[in-house]
Amino acid sequence: MIRIAVLYGGMSTEHSISCISADSVMAHMPSEYEVFPIGITQDGVWVEGVTNPAEDAELPVVKQGREVALSLNPQRRGMLYDVATGETLTTVDAVFPVLHGKYGEDGTVQGLLELAGVPYVGPGVLASACGMDKEYTKKLVAAAGIPITREVILDGARELTDSEREYLGLPVFVKPANGGSSIGVSKVTSWDALDAAVQLALESDGKVIVEAELFGDEVEVGVLERPDGTIAASVPAKLNGTEDSAEGFYGFETKYLEHDVTATIPAPYSEELVAKLQEMAVTCFKALDCKSLARVDFFVTADGPVLNEVNTMPGFTAISMYPQVWAASGLDYPELLDTLIRTALR
Ligand SMILES: Nc1ncnc2c1ncn2[C@@H]1O[C@H](COP(=O)(O)OP(=O)(O)O)[C@@H](O)[C@H]1O
Ligand SMILES: [Mg+2]
């Protein structure tokens, strides 16, 4: 029996989404894997978890419980113990950090797992850190020849200059550089509304990105590393109805609460465009030095696909795109998990 610790929750703004993702991961785990769930509370305590952390709550949270720790001693690789008594609870073969956002998807947990010598699902420290930070994601993919939109980085409390406003043009999207699940993201259609949007983004991160609007279909492609080291791209998903939502884009409410957005999978594109999106997704994956998996999101504009962002631990909820694009590519959810774990163990 192979034992897998599933980490969920965490100290990021995406705590609840992580709980829902992990719930779904555990529900689809193939029977040859034994799961040891570990919840991370919003203040960062690791506790013995449950296999159904989403319960019935729309936005679940990890509750206090028996505190557990992973041994950082590589000679005790994968050992999990009760912090209060020191009792060993189990020893795991790999960790699946189903964590989104800061302190989970940004290289910090990955660094801890490296130190502990435990194999894990998902990209390593560098790719996770760069993929989390939208400024660095775009620097790296642009260097690999991938088109990105016009942007200005607001580091600290400064305002856009007149020439920056002219360069960007309205509307703009304002977002935390390190964020996810659309939390803190606003569409700004008048410069009067910019300040409030920047303030909102600053609640999530000290660095804010202001981007020119991208027009066209919002498309997501899954990338997956197989156990033999080859990299595969899924069929693309095209999101429908994001612009008609109350938020006017694929915002948090639209994503998780309103359930109005549907996806066409595979996206109804020519073979040529599909191949181009897949090739670009793999280029982005490699540009960030990703391993294991990533979801690469584009806008298909009149001038061709433009990168929006790379997610190194994409959503795994029942309605999330990553498992769905793989199912449409011939790999169902349990097979996807099996591939991810076997790649991690290799
Ligand atoms: N430059 C842009 N042009 C058009 N829509 C955008 C742009 N940037 C973000 N959006 C919209 O906002 C959503 C969330 O932004 P995104 O960059 O994906 O952040 P997150 O990491 O929170 O998902 C996107 O799915 C898209 O609907
Ligand atoms: Mg996104």
PDB file of C-alpha atoms and ligand atoms in Angstrom, residues 134 181-182 218 220 250 255 295 297 308-309 311, ligand 2:
ATOM      1  CA  LYS A 134       2.394  36.973 -12.052  1.00  0.00           C
ATOM      2  CA  SER A 181      -9.139  32.284  -7.418  1.00  0.00           C
ATOM      3  CA  SER A 182      -9.740  35.848  -8.680  1.00  0.00           C
ATOM      4  CA  GLU A 218     -10.649  32.517 -22.145  1.00  0.00           C
ATOM      5  CA  GLU A 220      -7.281  26.738 -20.254  1.00  0.00           C
ATOM      6  CA  TYR A 250     -14.279  35.203 -14.346  1.00  0.00           C
ATOM      7  CA  LYS A 255     -16.082  30.914 -10.475  1.00  0.00           C
ATOM      8  CA  ARG A 295      -2.659  24.625 -15.898  1.00  0.00           C
ATOM      9  CA  ASP A 297      -4.498  29.931 -19.144  1.00  0.00           C
ATOM     10  CA  ASN A 308      -2.904  35.127 -18.920  1.00  0.00           C
ATOM     11  CA  GLU A 309      -1.383  33.039 -16.145  1.00  0.00           C
ATOM     12  CA  ASN A 311      -1.239  27.793 -12.106  1.00  0.00           C
TER      13      ASN A 311
HETATM   14 MG    MG B   2      -6.946  32.624 -13.160  1.00  0.00          MG
END
